[in-house]
PDB file of C-alpha atoms in Angstrom:
ATOM      1  CA  GLY R   1      34.233 317.014 316.514  1.00 79.00           C
ATOM      2  CA  MET R   2      31.570 317.337 319.156  1.00 86.00           C
ATOM      3  CA  GLY R   3      32.601 320.880 320.151  1.00 88.00           C
ATOM      4  CA  LEU R   4      32.315 322.186 316.593  1.00 90.00           C
ATOM      5  CA  ALA R   5      28.903 320.553 316.076  1.00 91.00           C
ATOM      6  CA  LEU R   6      27.591 322.020 319.354  1.00 92.00           C
ATOM      7  CA  ALA R   7      28.925 325.501 318.565  1.00 91.00           C
ATOM      8  CA  GLU R   8      27.226 325.375 315.143  1.00 92.00           C
ATOM      9  CA  ALA R   9      23.927 324.107 316.592  1.00 91.00           C
ATOM     10  CA  ALA R  10      23.871 326.812 319.280  1.00 91.00           C
ATOM     11  CA  ARG R  11      24.676 329.499 316.689  1.00 90.00           C
ATOM     12  CA  LYS R  12      21.776 328.426 314.438  1.00 91.00           C
ATOM     13  CA  TRP R  13      19.185 327.800 317.162  1.00 92.00           C
ATOM     14  CA  PRO R  14      16.935 330.871 317.767  1.00 91.00           C
ATOM     15  CA  GLY R  15      17.048 330.470 321.544  1.00 93.00           C
ATOM     16  CA  VAL R  16      19.097 329.084 324.412  1.00 93.00           C
ATOM     17  CA  VAL R  17      20.461 325.534 324.045  1.00 94.00           C
ATOM     18  CA  LEU R  18      20.769 323.413 327.201  1.00 94.00           C
ATOM     19  CA  LEU R  19      23.514 320.798 327.009  1.00 94.00           C
ATOM     20  CA  VAL R  20      23.301 318.114 329.714  1.00 95.00           C
ATOM     21  CA  THR R  21      26.462 316.088 330.358  1.00 95.00           C
ATOM     22  CA  ALA R  22      27.146 312.847 332.246  1.00 94.00           C
ATOM     23  CA  ASP R  23      29.376 314.528 334.845  1.00 92.00           C
ATOM     24  CA  SER R  24      31.342 317.680 335.744  1.00 92.00           C
ATOM     25  CA  GLN R  25      34.492 316.562 333.912  1.00 93.00           C
ATOM     26  CA  GLN R  26      32.586 316.155 330.640  1.00 94.00           C
ATOM     27  CA  ALA R  27      30.906 319.547 331.163  1.00 94.00           C
ATOM     28  CA  SER R  28      34.315 321.237 331.575  1.00 94.00           C
ATOM     29  CA  ARG R  29      35.785 319.445 328.568  1.00 94.00           C
ATOM     30  CA  LEU R  30      32.868 320.342 326.262  1.00 94.00           C
ATOM     31  CA  GLU R  31      32.888 323.937 327.513  1.00 94.00           C
ATOM     32  CA  GLU R  32      36.544 324.271 326.437  1.00 93.00           C
ATOM     33  CA  GLU R  33      35.848 322.720 323.027  1.00 93.00           C
ATOM     34  CA  VAL R  34      32.766 324.851 322.320  1.00 93.00           C
ATOM     35  CA  ARG R  35      34.569 328.043 323.417  1.00 92.00           C
ATOM     36  CA  PHE R  36      37.397 327.211 321.007  1.00 91.00           C
ATOM     37  CA  PHE R  37      35.010 326.862 318.058  1.00 91.00           C
ATOM     38  CA  SER R  38      32.538 329.658 318.846  1.00 88.00           C
ATOM     39  CA  ASN R  39      35.087 332.550 318.690  1.00 81.00           C
ATOM     40  CA  ASP R  40      33.282 334.439 321.495  1.00 80.00           C
ATOM     41  CA  GLU R  41      30.230 334.912 319.262  1.00 82.00           C
ATOM     42  CA  LEU R  42      27.856 333.258 321.734  1.00 87.00           C
ATOM     43  CA  PRO R  43      27.351 333.351 325.493  1.00 92.00           C
ATOM     44  CA  ILE R  44      28.554 329.990 326.862  1.00 94.00           C
ATOM     45  CA  LEU R  45      27.556 329.383 330.456  1.00 94.00           C
ATOM     46  CA  HIS R  46      28.868 326.394 332.402  1.00 95.00           C
ATOM     47  CA  PHE R  47      26.455 325.986 335.316  1.00 94.00           C
ATOM     48  CA  PRO R  48      28.616 324.159 337.881  1.00 93.00           C
ATOM     49  CA  ASP R  49      27.659 321.413 340.308  1.00 90.00           C
ATOM     50  CA  TRP R  50      27.659 322.224 344.043  1.00 85.00           C
ATOM     51  CA  GLU R  51      29.679 319.103 344.744  1.00 78.00           C
ATOM     52  CA  THR R  52      27.766 318.969 348.079  1.00 68.00           C
ATOM     53  CA  LEU R  53      24.098 318.593 349.075  1.00 62.00           C
ATOM     54  CA  PRO R  54      21.813 321.533 349.959  1.00 57.00           C
ATOM     55  CA  TYR R  55      21.849 322.426 353.690  1.00 56.00           C
ATOM     56  CA  ASP R  56      24.826 320.080 354.072  1.00 61.00           C
ATOM     57  CA  GLN R  57      27.289 320.822 356.895  1.00 59.00           C
ATOM     58  CA  LEU R  58      29.840 321.170 354.090  1.00 59.00           C
ATOM     59  CA  SER R  59      28.746 324.240 352.157  1.00 65.00           C
ATOM     60  CA  PRO R  60      29.691 324.517 348.477  1.00 68.00           C
ATOM     61  CA  HIS R  61      32.772 326.623 347.814  1.00 79.00           C
ATOM     62  CA  GLN R  62      31.921 330.342 347.658  1.00 84.00           C
ATOM     63  CA  ASP R  63      33.302 330.599 344.109  1.00 87.00           C
ATOM     64  CA  ILE R  64      30.922 327.850 342.911  1.00 90.00           C
ATOM     65  CA  THR R  65      27.903 329.495 344.549  1.00 89.00           C
ATOM     66  CA  SER R  66      28.982 332.858 343.115  1.00 92.00           C
ATOM     67  CA  GLU R  67      29.217 331.471 339.576  1.00 92.00           C
ATOM     68  CA  ARG R  68      25.840 329.701 339.891  1.00 92.00           C
ATOM     69  CA  LEU R  69      24.186 332.918 341.126  1.00 92.00           C
ATOM     70  CA  ARG R  70      25.807 334.936 338.311  1.00 91.00           C
ATOM     71  CA  ILE R  71      24.326 332.533 335.738  1.00 92.00           C
ATOM     72  CA  LEU R  72      20.898 332.312 337.424  1.00 91.00           C
ATOM     73  CA  ALA R  73      20.689 336.122 337.409  1.00 90.00           C
ATOM     74  CA  GLN R  74      21.702 336.229 333.724  1.00 90.00           C
ATOM     75  CA  LEU R  75      19.375 333.484 332.420  1.00 90.00           C
ATOM     76  CA  PRO R  76      16.101 335.492 332.337  1.00 88.00           C
ATOM     77  CA  THR R  77      17.765 338.046 330.018  1.00 89.00           C
ATOM     78  CA  LEU R  78      19.450 335.474 327.751  1.00 91.00           C
ATOM     79  CA  SER R  79      17.944 335.170 324.250  1.00 92.00           C
ATOM     80  CA  GLN R  80      20.611 332.950 322.654  1.00 92.00           C
ATOM     81  CA  GLY R  81      23.583 330.896 323.783  1.00 93.00           C
ATOM     82  CA  LEU R  82      24.594 327.598 325.322  1.00 94.00           C
ATOM     83  CA  VAL R  83      24.154 326.472 328.920  1.00 95.00           C
ATOM     84  CA  ILE R  84      26.241 323.419 329.868  1.00 95.00           C
ATOM     85  CA  THR R  85      25.467 321.492 333.054  1.00 95.00           C
ATOM     86  CA  PRO R  86      25.932 317.965 334.467  1.00 95.00           C
ATOM     87  CA  ILE R  87      22.814 315.820 334.874  1.00 95.00           C
ATOM     88  CA  THR R  88      23.299 315.616 338.676  1.00 91.00           C
ATOM     89  CA  THR R  89      23.148 319.434 338.810  1.00 92.00           C
ATOM     90  CA  LEU R  90      19.952 319.470 336.765  1.00 89.00           C
ATOM     91  CA  ALA R  91      18.332 317.068 339.244  1.00 88.00           C
ATOM     92  CA  GLN R  92      18.553 319.655 342.076  1.00 87.00           C
ATOM     93  CA  ARG R  93      15.856 322.273 342.496  1.00 85.00           C
ATOM     94  CA  LEU R  94      16.811 325.881 341.782  1.00 88.00           C
ATOM     95  CA  ALA R  95      15.751 329.051 343.544  1.00 83.00           C
ATOM     96  CA  PRO R  96      13.028 330.859 341.545  1.00 84.00           C
ATOM     97  CA  PRO R  97      14.079 334.044 339.690  1.00 85.00           C
ATOM     98  CA  SER R  98      11.551 336.018 341.783  1.00 86.00           C
ATOM     99  CA  TRP R  99      13.385 335.049 345.005  1.00 86.00           C
ATOM    100  CA  LEU R 100      16.745 335.936 343.490  1.00 88.00           C
ATOM    101  CA  SER R 101      15.624 339.397 342.373  1.00 87.00           C
ATOM    102  CA  ALA R 102      13.863 340.069 345.700  1.00 88.00           C
ATOM    103  CA  GLN R 103      17.129 339.264 347.544  1.00 89.00           C
ATOM    104  CA  SER R 104      19.273 341.448 345.248  1.00 90.00           C
ATOM    105  CA  PHE R 105      19.914 345.169 345.575  1.00 89.00           C
ATOM    106  CA  SER R 106      22.119 347.871 344.068  1.00 92.00           C
ATOM    107  CA  LEU R 107      24.409 350.566 345.415  1.00 94.00           C
ATOM    108  CA  LYS R 108      24.846 353.648 343.195  1.00 94.00           C
ATOM    109  CA  ASN R 109      27.047 356.738 343.196  1.00 94.00           C
ATOM    110  CA  GLY R 110      25.398 359.685 344.938  1.00 93.00           C
ATOM    111  CA  GLN R 111      22.770 357.479 346.569  1.00 92.00           C
ATOM    112  CA  LYS R 112      21.660 358.199 350.143  1.00 92.00           C
ATOM    113  CA  PHE R 113      23.238 355.612 352.404  1.00 90.00           C
ATOM    114  CA  ASP R 114      22.398 354.262 355.847  1.00 89.00           C
ATOM    115  CA  LEU R 115      25.233 352.102 357.203  1.00 89.00           C
ATOM    116  CA  ASP R 116      23.177 350.147 359.771  1.00 89.00           C
ATOM    117  CA  ASP R 117      20.410 349.519 357.265  1.00 90.00           C
ATOM    118  CA  THR R 118      22.879 348.291 354.623  1.00 91.00           C
ATOM    119  CA  ARG R 119      24.696 346.094 357.134  1.00 91.00           C
ATOM    120  CA  GLN R 120      21.385 344.486 358.132  1.00 91.00           C
ATOM    121  CA  ARG R 121      20.470 343.902 354.470  1.00 90.00           C
ATOM    122  CA  LEU R 122      23.848 342.313 353.743  1.00 92.00           C
ATOM    123  CA  GLU R 123      23.577 340.008 356.759  1.00 90.00           C
ATOM    124  CA  ALA R 124      19.963 339.113 355.868  1.00 89.00           C
ATOM    125  CA  VAL R 125      20.944 337.910 352.386  1.00 89.00           C
ATOM    126  CA  GLY R 126      23.940 335.902 353.602  1.00 90.00           C
ATOM    127  CA  TYR R 127      27.026 338.166 353.499  1.00 94.00           C
ATOM    128  CA  ARG R 128      29.644 337.706 356.245  1.00 94.00           C
ATOM    129  CA  ALA R 129      31.336 340.548 358.125  1.00 95.00           C
ATOM    130  CA  VAL R 130      35.147 340.129 358.107  1.00 96.00           C
ATOM    131  CA  GLU R 131      38.246 342.187 358.951  1.00 95.00           C
ATOM    132  CA  THR R 132      39.617 342.074 355.382  1.00 94.00           C
ATOM    133  CA  VAL R 133      37.683 341.138 352.247  1.00 95.00           C
ATOM    134  CA  TYR R 134      39.286 338.366 350.182  1.00 94.00           C
ATOM    135  CA  GLU R 135      36.485 336.229 348.773  1.00 93.00           C
ATOM    136  CA  HIS R 136      32.897 336.205 347.516  1.00 94.00           C
ATOM    137  CA  GLY R 137      30.155 336.938 350.038  1.00 94.00           C
ATOM    138  CA  GLU R 138      32.314 338.997 352.417  1.00 96.00           C
ATOM    139  CA  TYR R 139      32.094 342.622 353.522  1.00 96.00           C
ATOM    140  CA  ALA R 140      34.128 344.849 355.854  1.00 96.00           C
ATOM    141  CA  VAL R 141      33.328 348.259 357.362  1.00 94.00           C
ATOM    142  CA  ARG R 142      36.242 350.583 358.108  1.00 88.00           C
ATOM    143  CA  GLY R 143      35.339 354.150 359.054  1.00 86.00           C
ATOM    144  CA  GLY R 144      33.849 355.785 355.954  1.00 88.00           C
ATOM    145  CA  LEU R 145      34.659 352.828 353.717  1.00 92.00           C
ATOM    146  CA  ILE R 146      32.833 349.598 352.981  1.00 95.00           C
ATOM    147  CA  ASP R 147      34.601 346.814 351.115  1.00 96.00           C
ATOM    148  CA  LEU R 148      32.426 344.114 349.595  1.00 96.00           C
ATOM    149  CA  PHE R 149      32.824 341.161 347.258  1.00 96.00           C
ATOM    150  CA  PRO R 150      29.425 340.591 345.624  1.00 95.00           C
ATOM    151  CA  MET R 151      28.392 337.094 344.564  1.00 94.00           C
ATOM    152  CA  GLY R 152      28.561 336.775 340.783  1.00 92.00           C
ATOM    153  CA  SER R 153      31.196 339.510 340.485  1.00 94.00           C
ATOM    154  CA  LEU R 154      34.738 338.931 339.223  1.00 91.00           C
ATOM    155  CA  VAL R 155      36.113 341.693 341.463  1.00 94.00           C
ATOM    156  CA  PRO R 156      35.392 343.226 344.891  1.00 97.00           C
ATOM    157  CA  PHE R 157      34.356 346.868 345.395  1.00 97.00           C
ATOM    158  CA  ARG R 158      35.224 349.682 347.788  1.00 97.00           C
ATOM    159  CA  VAL R 159      32.380 352.075 348.615  1.00 96.00           C
ATOM    160  CA  ASP R 160      33.549 355.484 349.864  1.00 95.00           C
ATOM    161  CA  LEU R 161      31.009 357.386 351.955  1.00 94.00           C
ATOM    162  CA  PHE R 162      30.682 361.129 352.454  1.00 92.00           C
ATOM    163  CA  ASP R 163      28.237 362.031 355.232  1.00 88.00           C
ATOM    164  CA  ASP R 164      25.083 360.039 354.432  1.00 89.00           C
ATOM    165  CA  GLU R 165      25.674 359.334 350.750  1.00 94.00           C
ATOM    166  CA  ILE R 166      27.905 357.263 348.475  1.00 95.00           C
ATOM    167  CA  ASP R 167      30.794 359.435 347.263  1.00 95.00           C
ATOM    168  CA  SER R 168      32.495 356.858 345.006  1.00 95.00           C
ATOM    169  CA  ILE R 169      32.609 353.151 344.194  1.00 97.00           C
ATOM    170  CA  ARG R 170      35.847 351.565 343.002  1.00 97.00           C
ATOM    171  CA  THR R 171      37.011 348.058 342.224  1.00 96.00           C
ATOM    172  CA  PHE R 172      39.961 346.859 344.288  1.00 96.00           C
ATOM    173  CA  ASP R 173      42.572 344.113 344.197  1.00 94.00           C
ATOM    174  CA  PRO R 174      41.965 341.614 347.032  1.00 91.00           C
ATOM    175  CA  ASP R 175      45.677 340.624 347.076  1.00 91.00           C
ATOM    176  CA  SER R 176      47.185 344.098 347.424  1.00 92.00           C
ATOM    177  CA  GLN R 177      43.952 345.679 348.821  1.00 90.00           C
ATOM    178  CA  ARG R 178      44.605 348.698 346.549  1.00 92.00           C
ATOM    179  CA  SER R 179      41.737 350.606 344.902  1.00 91.00           C
ATOM    180  CA  LEU R 180      41.553 350.393 341.109  1.00 92.00           C
ATOM    181  CA  TYR R 181      38.806 351.687 338.788  1.00 94.00           C
ATOM    182  CA  PRO R 182      35.685 353.779 339.450  1.00 95.00           C
ATOM    183  CA  VAL R 183      32.262 352.286 338.636  1.00 96.00           C
ATOM    184  CA  PRO R 184      28.824 353.974 338.749  1.00 95.00           C
ATOM    185  CA  GLU R 185      26.930 351.124 340.395  1.00 95.00           C
ATOM    186  CA  VAL R 186      27.277 347.708 342.050  1.00 95.00           C
ATOM    187  CA  ARG R 187      24.623 344.991 341.931  1.00 92.00           C
ATOM    188  CA  LEU R 188      24.576 342.721 344.964  1.00 92.00           C
ATOM    189  CA  LEU R 189      23.237 339.236 344.399  1.00 92.00           C
ATOM    190  CA  PRO R 190      22.407 337.328 347.594  1.00 91.00           C
ATOM    191  CA  GLY R 191      25.223 335.555 349.443  1.00 89.00           C
ATOM    192  CA  ARG R 192      23.611 332.151 348.906  1.00 88.00           C
ATOM    193  CA  GLU R 193      21.100 330.365 346.682  1.00 85.00           C
ATOM    194  CA  PHE R 194      18.484 329.588 349.310  1.00 79.00           C
ATOM    195  CA  PRO R 195      16.868 331.243 352.318  1.00 70.00           C
ATOM    196  CA  MET R 196      18.622 330.109 355.500  1.00 64.00           C
ATOM    197  CA  ASP R 197      16.154 331.285 358.122  1.00 64.00           C
ATOM    198  CA  ASP R 198      14.429 328.859 360.519  1.00 65.00           C
ATOM    199  CA  ALA R 199      11.288 328.637 358.383  1.00 64.00           C
ATOM    200  CA  ALA R 200      13.307 327.615 355.321  1.00 61.00           C
ATOM    201  CA  ARG R 201      15.209 324.945 357.254  1.00 62.00           C
ATOM    202  CA  ALA R 202      11.946 323.549 358.611  1.00 66.00           C
ATOM    203  CA  ILE R 203      10.440 323.355 355.100  1.00 62.00           C
ATOM    204  CA  PHE R 204      13.576 321.616 353.824  1.00 59.00           C
ATOM    205  CA  ARG R 205      13.505 319.031 356.642  1.00 66.00           C
ATOM    206  CA  HIS R 206       9.798 318.451 356.093  1.00 66.00           C
TER     207      HIS R 206
END
C-alpha cells in the first residue's frame, strides 16, 4: 500500500522527505499508515493546517499552533524523516527560523530569576496570564511558584523559586494540578507563530 511505499522511500532517502497531500483528512490517514509501517524508526511529523486565516478574528486552536511551533523548531535539526502536510498549509508563509529562535528562551535550574522581567518576556512573545494553567500558551504566578504550559510541549511545568533563583522545575498534571517529575530545563517557544505588535499588523494589512 501507499503507507508502506512511503515508509520505505523515507527510510532510504538521505534527507527529509516532504509529503504534500490534497487535504487534512488525507494527511492524517497517511500519517497513520506510515507510522504503522515505519516501526518508530523515523521521525514522522504531521504539520497541521491552521484551519483559519492568519490574523483572523478566529485564532487557530492553541494545540494546533503548539504542534506547528514544535515542528518548526525541530526542522532545522532534522537530518532524516518524513514531513506530511496538506497543500493548503504549504501555500501559507511560515515564520523564519531566525524569528522563532529570537522569540524563544530557556529557564534552567539554579538560574538567576527576575519575576517582572520574565513576566514581560512571556507577555511579549504571546503567553497569557491566567488564574490556573490548563492549556498551551498560559502562565500563572502564585507566590514563589510559576506555572507555565510552553508551546510545543506535551506537558506544563511548575517553576519553584527560592529568593532570586530557580530552585526546581517540575512537570505537573493540568487536570489534578499536582506536581510530577523534576526536569533540569524548560525551553519556551513563543506563544504564537507571528509577531502581533502594531508594526506587524500594519505590514500584514499592507
